[in-house]
Coordinates of C-alpha atoms in Angstrom, one line a residue:
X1 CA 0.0 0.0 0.0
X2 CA 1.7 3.5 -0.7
X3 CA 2.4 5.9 2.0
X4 CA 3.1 9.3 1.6
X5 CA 5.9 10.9 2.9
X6 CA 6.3 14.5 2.9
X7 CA 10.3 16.8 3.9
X8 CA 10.7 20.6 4.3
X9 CA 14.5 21.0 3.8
X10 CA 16.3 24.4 4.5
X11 CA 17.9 25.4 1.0
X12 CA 20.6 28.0 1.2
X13 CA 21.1 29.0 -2.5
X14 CA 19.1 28.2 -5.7
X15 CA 21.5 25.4 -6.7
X16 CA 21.6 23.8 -2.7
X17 CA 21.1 20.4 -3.3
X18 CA 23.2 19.3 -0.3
X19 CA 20.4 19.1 2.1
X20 CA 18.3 16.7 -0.1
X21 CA 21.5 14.6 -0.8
X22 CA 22.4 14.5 3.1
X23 CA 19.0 13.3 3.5
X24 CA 19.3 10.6 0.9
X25 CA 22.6 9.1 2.1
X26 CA 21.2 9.0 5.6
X27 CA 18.5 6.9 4.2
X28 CA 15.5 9.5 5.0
X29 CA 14.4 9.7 1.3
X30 CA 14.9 6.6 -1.2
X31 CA 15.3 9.3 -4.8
X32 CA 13.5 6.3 -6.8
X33 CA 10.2 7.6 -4.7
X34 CA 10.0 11.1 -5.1
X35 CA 7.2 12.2 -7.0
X36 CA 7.5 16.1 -6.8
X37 CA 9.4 18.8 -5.2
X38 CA 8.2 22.6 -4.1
X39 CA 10.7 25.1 -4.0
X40 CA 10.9 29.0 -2.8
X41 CA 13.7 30.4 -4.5
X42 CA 14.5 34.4 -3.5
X43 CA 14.3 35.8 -7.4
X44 CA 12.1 37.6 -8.2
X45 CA 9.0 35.9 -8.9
X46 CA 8.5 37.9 -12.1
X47 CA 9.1 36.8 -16.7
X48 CA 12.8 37.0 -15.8
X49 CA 13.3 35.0 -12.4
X50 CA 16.1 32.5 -13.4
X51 CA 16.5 31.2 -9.8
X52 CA 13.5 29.1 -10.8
X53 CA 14.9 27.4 -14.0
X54 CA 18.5 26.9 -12.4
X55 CA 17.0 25.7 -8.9
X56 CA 14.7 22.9 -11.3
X57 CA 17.9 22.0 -13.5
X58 CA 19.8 21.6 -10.1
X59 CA 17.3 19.4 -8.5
X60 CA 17.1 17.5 -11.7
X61 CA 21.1 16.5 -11.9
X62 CA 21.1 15.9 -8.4
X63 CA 19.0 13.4 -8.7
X64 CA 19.6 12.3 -11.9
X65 CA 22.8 11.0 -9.7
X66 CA 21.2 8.8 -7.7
X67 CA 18.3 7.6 -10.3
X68 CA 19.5 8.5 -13.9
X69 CA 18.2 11.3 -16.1
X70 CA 14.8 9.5 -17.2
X71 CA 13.3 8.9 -13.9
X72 CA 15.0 12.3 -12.7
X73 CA 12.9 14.1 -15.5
X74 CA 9.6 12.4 -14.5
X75 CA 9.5 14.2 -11.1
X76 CA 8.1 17.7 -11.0
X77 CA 9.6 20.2 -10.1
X78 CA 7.1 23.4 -9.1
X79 CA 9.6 26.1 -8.4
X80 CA 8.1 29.1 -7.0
X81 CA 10.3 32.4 -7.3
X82 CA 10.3 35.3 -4.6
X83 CA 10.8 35.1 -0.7
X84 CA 10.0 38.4 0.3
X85 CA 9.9 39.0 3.9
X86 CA 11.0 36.6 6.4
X87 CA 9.8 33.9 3.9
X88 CA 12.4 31.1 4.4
X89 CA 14.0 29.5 0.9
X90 CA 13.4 25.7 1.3
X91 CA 12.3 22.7 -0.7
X92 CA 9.3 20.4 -0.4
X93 CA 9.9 17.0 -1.2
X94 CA 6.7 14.4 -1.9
X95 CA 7.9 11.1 -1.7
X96 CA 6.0 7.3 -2.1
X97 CA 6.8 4.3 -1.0
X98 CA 5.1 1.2 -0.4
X99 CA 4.5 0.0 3.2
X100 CA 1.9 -0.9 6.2
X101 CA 1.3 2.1 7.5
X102 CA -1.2 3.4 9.7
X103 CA -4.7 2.6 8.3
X104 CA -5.9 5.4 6.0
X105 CA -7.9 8.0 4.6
X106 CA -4.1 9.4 4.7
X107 CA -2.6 12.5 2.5
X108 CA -2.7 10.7 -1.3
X109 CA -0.4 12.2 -4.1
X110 CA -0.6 12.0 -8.2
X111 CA 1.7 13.8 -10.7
X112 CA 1.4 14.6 -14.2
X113 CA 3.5 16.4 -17.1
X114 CA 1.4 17.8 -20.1
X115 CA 2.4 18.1 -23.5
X116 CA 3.8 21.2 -24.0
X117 CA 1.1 24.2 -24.8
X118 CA 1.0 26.3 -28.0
X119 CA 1.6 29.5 -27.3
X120 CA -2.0 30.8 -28.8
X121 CA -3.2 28.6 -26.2
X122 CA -2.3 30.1 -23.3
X123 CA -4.8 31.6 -21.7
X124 CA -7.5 30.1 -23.4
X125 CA -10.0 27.7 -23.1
X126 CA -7.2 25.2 -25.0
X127 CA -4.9 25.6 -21.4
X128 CA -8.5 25.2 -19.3
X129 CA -9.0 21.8 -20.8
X130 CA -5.4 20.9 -20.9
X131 CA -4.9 21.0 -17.2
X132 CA -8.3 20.1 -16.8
X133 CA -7.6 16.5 -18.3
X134 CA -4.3 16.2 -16.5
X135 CA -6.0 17.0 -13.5
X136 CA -8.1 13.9 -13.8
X137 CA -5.4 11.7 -15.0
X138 CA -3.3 13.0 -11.5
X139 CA -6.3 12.1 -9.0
X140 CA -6.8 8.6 -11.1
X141 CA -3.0 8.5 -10.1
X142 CA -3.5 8.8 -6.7
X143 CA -6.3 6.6 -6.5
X144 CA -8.9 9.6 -5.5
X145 CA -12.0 9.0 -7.1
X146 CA -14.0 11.7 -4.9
X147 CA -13.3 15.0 -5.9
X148 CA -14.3 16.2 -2.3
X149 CA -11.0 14.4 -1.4
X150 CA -8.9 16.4 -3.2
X151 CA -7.2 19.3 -0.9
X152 CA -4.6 21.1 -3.3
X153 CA -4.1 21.0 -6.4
X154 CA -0.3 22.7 -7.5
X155 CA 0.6 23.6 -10.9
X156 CA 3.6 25.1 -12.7
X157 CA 2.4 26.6 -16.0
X158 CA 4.3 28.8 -18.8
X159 CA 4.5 31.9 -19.8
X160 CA 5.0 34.0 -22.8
X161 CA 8.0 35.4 -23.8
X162 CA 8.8 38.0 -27.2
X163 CA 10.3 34.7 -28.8
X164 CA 7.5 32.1 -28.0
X165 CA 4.8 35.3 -29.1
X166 CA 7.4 35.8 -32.4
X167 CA 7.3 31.8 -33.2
X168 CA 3.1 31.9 -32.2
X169 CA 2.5 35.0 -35.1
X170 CA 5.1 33.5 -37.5
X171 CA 3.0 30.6 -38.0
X172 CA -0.3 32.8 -38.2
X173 CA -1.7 32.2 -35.0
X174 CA -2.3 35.2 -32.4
X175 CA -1.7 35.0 -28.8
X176 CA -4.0 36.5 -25.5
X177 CA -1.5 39.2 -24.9
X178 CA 1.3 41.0 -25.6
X179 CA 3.0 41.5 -22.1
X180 CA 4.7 39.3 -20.9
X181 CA 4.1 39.9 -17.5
X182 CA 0.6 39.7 -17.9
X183 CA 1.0 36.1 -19.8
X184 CA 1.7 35.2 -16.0
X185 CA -1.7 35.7 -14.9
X186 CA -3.3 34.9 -17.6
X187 CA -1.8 31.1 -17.8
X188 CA -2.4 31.1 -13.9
X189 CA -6.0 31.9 -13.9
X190 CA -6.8 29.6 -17.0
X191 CA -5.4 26.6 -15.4
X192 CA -6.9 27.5 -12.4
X193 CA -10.3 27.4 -13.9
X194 CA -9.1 24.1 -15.4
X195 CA -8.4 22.6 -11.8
X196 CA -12.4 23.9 -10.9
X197 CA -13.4 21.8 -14.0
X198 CA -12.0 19.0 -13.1
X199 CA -13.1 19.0 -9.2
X200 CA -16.5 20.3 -10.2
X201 CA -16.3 23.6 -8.9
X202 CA -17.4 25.2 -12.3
X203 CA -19.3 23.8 -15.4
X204 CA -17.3 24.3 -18.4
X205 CA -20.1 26.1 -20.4
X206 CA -19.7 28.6 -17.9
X207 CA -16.2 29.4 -19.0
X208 CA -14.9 31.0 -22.2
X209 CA -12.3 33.0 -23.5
X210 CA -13.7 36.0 -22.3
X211 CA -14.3 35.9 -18.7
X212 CA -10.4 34.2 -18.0
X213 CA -9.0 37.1 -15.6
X214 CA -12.5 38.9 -16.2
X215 CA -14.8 37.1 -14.1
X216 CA -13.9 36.7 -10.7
X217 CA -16.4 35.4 -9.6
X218 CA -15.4 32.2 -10.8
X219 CA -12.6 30.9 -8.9
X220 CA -11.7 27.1 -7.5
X221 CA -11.1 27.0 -3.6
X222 CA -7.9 24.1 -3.8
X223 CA -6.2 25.4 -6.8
X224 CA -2.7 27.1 -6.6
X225 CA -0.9 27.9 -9.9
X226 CA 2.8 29.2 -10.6
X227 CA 4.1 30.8 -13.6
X228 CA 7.5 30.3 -14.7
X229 CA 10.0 30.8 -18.2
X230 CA 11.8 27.4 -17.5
X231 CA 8.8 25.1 -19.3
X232 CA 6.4 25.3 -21.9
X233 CA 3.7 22.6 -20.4
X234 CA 2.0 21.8 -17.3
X235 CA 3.7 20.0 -14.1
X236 CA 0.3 19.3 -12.2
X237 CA 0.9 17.9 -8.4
X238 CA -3.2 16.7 -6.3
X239 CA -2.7 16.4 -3.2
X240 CA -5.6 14.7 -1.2
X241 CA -6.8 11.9 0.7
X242 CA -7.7 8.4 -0.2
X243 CA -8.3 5.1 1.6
X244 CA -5.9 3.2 -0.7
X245 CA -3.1 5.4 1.1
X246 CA -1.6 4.5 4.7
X247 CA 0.6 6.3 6.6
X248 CA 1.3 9.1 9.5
X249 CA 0.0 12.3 6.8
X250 CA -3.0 13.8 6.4
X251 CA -4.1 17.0 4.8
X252 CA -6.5 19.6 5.2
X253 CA -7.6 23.2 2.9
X254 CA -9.3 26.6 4.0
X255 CA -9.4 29.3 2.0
X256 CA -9.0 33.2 3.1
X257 CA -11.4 35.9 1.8
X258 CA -8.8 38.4 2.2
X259 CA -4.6 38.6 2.7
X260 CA -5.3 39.0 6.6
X261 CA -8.2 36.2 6.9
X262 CA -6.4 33.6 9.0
X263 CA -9.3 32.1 11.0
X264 CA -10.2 29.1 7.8
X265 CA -6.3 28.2 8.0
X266 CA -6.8 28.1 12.1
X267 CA -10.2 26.7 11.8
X268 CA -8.2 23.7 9.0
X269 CA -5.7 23.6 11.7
X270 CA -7.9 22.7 14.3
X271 CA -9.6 19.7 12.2
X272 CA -6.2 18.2 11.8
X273 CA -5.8 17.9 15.5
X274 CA -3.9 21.5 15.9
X275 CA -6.1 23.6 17.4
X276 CA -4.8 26.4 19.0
X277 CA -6.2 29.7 20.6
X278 CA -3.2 31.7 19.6
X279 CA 0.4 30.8 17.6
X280 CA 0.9 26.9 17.3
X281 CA 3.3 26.1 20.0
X282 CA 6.6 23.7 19.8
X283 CA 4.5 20.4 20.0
X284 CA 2.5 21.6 17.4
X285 CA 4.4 23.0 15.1
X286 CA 6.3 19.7 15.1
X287 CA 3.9 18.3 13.8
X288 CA 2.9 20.8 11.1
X289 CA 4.8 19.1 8.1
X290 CA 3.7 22.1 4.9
X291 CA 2.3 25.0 4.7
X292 CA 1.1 26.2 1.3
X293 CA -0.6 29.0 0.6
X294 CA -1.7 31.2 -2.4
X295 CA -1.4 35.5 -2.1
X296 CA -2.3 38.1 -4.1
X297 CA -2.9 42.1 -3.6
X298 CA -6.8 42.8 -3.3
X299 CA -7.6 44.0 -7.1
X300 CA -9.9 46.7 -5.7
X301 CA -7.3 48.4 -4.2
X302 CA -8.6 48.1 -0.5
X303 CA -8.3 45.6 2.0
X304 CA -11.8 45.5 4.2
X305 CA -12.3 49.3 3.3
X306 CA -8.9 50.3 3.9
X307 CA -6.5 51.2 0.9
X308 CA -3.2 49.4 0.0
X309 CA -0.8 50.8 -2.2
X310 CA 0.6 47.3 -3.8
X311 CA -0.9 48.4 -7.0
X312 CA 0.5 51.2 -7.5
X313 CA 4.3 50.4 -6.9
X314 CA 5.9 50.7 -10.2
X315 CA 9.2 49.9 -8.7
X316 CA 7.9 45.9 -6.7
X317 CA 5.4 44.0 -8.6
X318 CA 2.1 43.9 -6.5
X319 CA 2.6 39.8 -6.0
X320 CA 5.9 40.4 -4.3
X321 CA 4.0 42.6 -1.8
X322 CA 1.3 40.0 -1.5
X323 CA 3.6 36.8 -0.8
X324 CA 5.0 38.9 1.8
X325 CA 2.3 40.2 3.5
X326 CA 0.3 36.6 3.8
X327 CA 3.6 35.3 4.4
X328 CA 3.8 37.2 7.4
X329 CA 0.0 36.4 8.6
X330 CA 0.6 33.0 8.5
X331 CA 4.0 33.0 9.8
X332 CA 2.3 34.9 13.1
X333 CA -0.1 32.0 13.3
X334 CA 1.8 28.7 12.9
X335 CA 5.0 30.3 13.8
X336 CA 7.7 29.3 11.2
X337 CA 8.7 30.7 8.1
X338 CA 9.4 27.9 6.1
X339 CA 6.2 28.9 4.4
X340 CA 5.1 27.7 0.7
X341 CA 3.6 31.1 0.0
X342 CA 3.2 31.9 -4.3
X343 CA 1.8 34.6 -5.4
X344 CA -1.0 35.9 -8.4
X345 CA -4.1 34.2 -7.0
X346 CA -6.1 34.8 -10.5
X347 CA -9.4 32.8 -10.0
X348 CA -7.7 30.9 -7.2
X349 CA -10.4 31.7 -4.1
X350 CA -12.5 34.9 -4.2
X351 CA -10.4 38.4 -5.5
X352 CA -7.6 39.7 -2.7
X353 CA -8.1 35.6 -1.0
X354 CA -6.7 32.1 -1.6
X355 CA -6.6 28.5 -1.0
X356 CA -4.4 27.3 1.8
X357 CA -3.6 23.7 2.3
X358 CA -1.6 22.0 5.4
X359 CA -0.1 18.7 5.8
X360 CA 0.3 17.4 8.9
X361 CA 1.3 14.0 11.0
X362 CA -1.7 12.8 12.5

């Protein structure tokens, strides 16, 4: 029976790998079982964060050591750029072996790589169904039949850059937009609604074209999506629960209405066994395994009737202010800041919100 086993490793640089390896030869983590890694990497989060790209090729010939470059290439790698604040760099390993473990429903894991995506499809209904159907194919994976039992749902999507947008018009086709920047939102909200289709949060004849980063309204409550330069298809990580798991993990979602809601992630806390009036203490946090969280600056400019400013800095891009500030909220509450914080929450919980998920031992 697979067990899931989940390790938050301090990462000192992009390219430190050492942790992960130390971890290996101590027999802590068996590199024929991993199944995905999270990173926070402190670029920039923005079209030209490289940390991203050199932290995945890192990962990949480390392990590539230990399990050759094939198998190192099946394992996704959902690098997320920008640790603003006290946000701590560190990587997230998701691991599987097989085992008698502790009788489940226990924290359940599928991975899947997309073909690469067109560049006149990002953005589009084309991306929606794309991660829609790999979606499906990672819960079949994981042996979660129940969308109900899906908890998170992580995905590193591409972006556009003046190359990929030159090849797009060279061979007649035209893409959403023009700015690359704005290619990262776009791709993060269209495979966000594709993560709602597949979990039946949304119909798909309520989706179009039109109403991707229009409509709002529409959002999914477990997806979290990351843009990046370094790929050109999908890595899509579920993360649930399912009786065909064992093990000591479990996992639990909330989502925040705003970047200072913290009573759902308490609230999630608590139904995992970690209730706690005020900041988790030593105990608990012991046994809080990963934090992940999705942040983005209020796009009415106000925070319950207050005004921010994050969209109006022309010098910091508005996520970095946002992965920061929710950062910091969560830090306050669980009381570490090895957090898994991304930011641009684009149809990913209601506007200003986001999901949250934690993993924790139960």
């Amino acid at each position: 029976m697979p067990i899931a086993r989940v390790h938050r490793i301090a990462a000192s640089s992009p390219d430190d790998t050492t942790g992960i390896e130390a971890a290996i030869a101590a027999g802590e983590i068996s590199p024929a079982g991993i199944l995905a890694i999270f990173g926070k990497t402190e670029g920039n989060g923005c079209v030209n964060d490289f940390t991203r790209g050199y932290a995945t090729q890192s990962l990949t010939l480390a392990l590539a050591r230990h399990i050759g470059p094939e198998r190192a290439a099946e394992v996704c790698y959902v690098m997320s750029g920008g640790t603003e604040g006290a946000m701590s760099p560190h990587w997230t390993v998701f691991e599987r072996v097989e085992g008698d473990g502790a009788a489940g429903p226990a924290l359940a894991i599928g991975r899947v790589h997309t073909a690469a995506l067109p560049a006149e499809g990002l953005g589009r209904m084309m991306q929606v169904d794309q991660v829609a159907a790999g979606v499906a194919e990672a819960m079949r994976q994981a042996g979660i039949a129940d969308p109900g039992d899906v908890h998170f749902v992580q995905i590193k999507c591409p972006l556009l850059t003046a190359q990929r947008i030159g090849e797009a018009k060279a061979r007649g086709a035209t893409v959403a937009v023009g700015d690359t920047l704005k290619s990262m939102g776009l791709s993060r909200g269209a495979s966000s609604l594709g993560v709602a289709m597949a979990l039946g949060e949304v119909k798909r004849d309520a989706l179009s074209d039109e109403m991707i980063c229009r409509d709002y309204a529409v959002w999914s409550g477990r997806a979290s999506a990351s843009a990046g330069v370094e790929l050109t298809n999908h890595e899509i990580v579920v993360l649930g629960r399912s009786a065909s798991w064992s093990g000591p993990l479990t996992i639990d979602h909330a989502v925040m209405a705003d970047c200072i809601d913290i009573e759902p992630v308490r609230a999630a806390l608590g139904r995992l066994g970690l209730g706690a009036p005020g900041q988790l203490d030593a105990a608990a946090r012991g046994r809080l395994v990963a934090l992940l969280a999705k942040a983005e600056a209020s796009p009415d400019g106000e925070v319950r009737g207050a005004r921010h400013t994050m969209l109006d800095d022309s010098d910091i891009s508005s996520t970095r202010h946002a992965r920061a500030y929710v950062a910091g909220a969560l830090a306050g509450l669980v009381g570490r800041t090895s957090i898994y914080v991304s930011g641009g929450a684009e149809h990913q919980g209601p506007p200003g919100g986001g999901p949250v998920a934690a993993i924790v031992q139960r």
